[in-house]
Coordinates of C-alpha atoms in Angstrom, one line a residue:
X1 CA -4.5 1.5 23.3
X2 CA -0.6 1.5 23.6
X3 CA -0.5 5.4 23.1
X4 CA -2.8 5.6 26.4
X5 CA -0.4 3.1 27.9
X6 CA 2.8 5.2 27.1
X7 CA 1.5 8.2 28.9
X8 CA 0.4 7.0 32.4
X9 CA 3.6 4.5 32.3
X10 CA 6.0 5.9 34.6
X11 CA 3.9 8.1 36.6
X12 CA 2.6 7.0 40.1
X13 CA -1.1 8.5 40.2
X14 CA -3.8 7.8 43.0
X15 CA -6.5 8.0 40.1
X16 CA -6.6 7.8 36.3
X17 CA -9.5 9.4 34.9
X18 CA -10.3 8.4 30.8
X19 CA -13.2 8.3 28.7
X20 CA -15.1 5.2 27.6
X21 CA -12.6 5.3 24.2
X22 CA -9.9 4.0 27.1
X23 CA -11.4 1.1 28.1
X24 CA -9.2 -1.3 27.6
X25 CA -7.8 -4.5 30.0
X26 CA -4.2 -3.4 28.9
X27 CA -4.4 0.1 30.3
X28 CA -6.3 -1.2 33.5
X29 CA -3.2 -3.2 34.3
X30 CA -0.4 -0.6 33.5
X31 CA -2.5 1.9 35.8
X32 CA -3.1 -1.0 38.7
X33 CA 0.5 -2.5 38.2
X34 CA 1.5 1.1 39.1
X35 CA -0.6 1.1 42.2
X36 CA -3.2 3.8 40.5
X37 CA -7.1 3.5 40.1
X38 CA -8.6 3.7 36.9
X39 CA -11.8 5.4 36.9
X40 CA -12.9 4.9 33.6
X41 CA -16.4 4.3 32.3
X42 CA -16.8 0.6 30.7
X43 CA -17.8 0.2 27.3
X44 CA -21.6 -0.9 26.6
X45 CA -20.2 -4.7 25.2
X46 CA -18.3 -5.9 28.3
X47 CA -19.5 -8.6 29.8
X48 CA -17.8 -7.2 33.5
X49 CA -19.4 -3.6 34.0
X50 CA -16.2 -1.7 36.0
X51 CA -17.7 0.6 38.3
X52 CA -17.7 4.0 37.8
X53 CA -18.3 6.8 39.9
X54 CA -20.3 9.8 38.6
X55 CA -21.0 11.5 41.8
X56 CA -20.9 15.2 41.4
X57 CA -18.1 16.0 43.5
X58 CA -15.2 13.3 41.3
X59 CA -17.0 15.8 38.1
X60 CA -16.4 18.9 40.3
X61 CA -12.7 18.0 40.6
X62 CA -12.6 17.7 36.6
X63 CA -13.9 21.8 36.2
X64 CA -11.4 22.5 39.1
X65 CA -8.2 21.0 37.3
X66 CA -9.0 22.6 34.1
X67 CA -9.6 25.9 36.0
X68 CA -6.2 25.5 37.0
X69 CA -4.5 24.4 34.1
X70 CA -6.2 27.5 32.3
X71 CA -5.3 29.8 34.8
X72 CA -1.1 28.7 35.0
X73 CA -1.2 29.6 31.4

């Protein structure tokens, strides 16, 4: 998980979105030590279920950013 770790260190985001591969306790604390929120889905073993949002307007947001990022290039 450290490469995860070395890319949202540094950067002071409202909300970290990952995939279930990023579940980890180490990246929760680098993204709450920086006053961020993790939205991550938990992995199926955890004994403490994070919540997760899967509303359809936090997935909207997702096909807007990428609509962006394709459209700067």
């Amino acid at each position: 998980m450290a490469p995860a770790c070395s890319l949202v260190e540094g950067f002071a985001a409202g909300q970290v979105i990952a995939d279930r591969a990023s579940d980890a306790d180490r990246l929760y604390d680098v993204v709450l030590d920086q006053g961020g929120g993790p939205v991550i889905p938990p992995q199926r073993h955890r004994k403490y279920q994070h919540s997760y949002d899967k509303i359809a307007a936090n997935l909207l947001v997702l096909v807007k950013l990428a609509a962006i990022m394709l459209w700067l290039k």
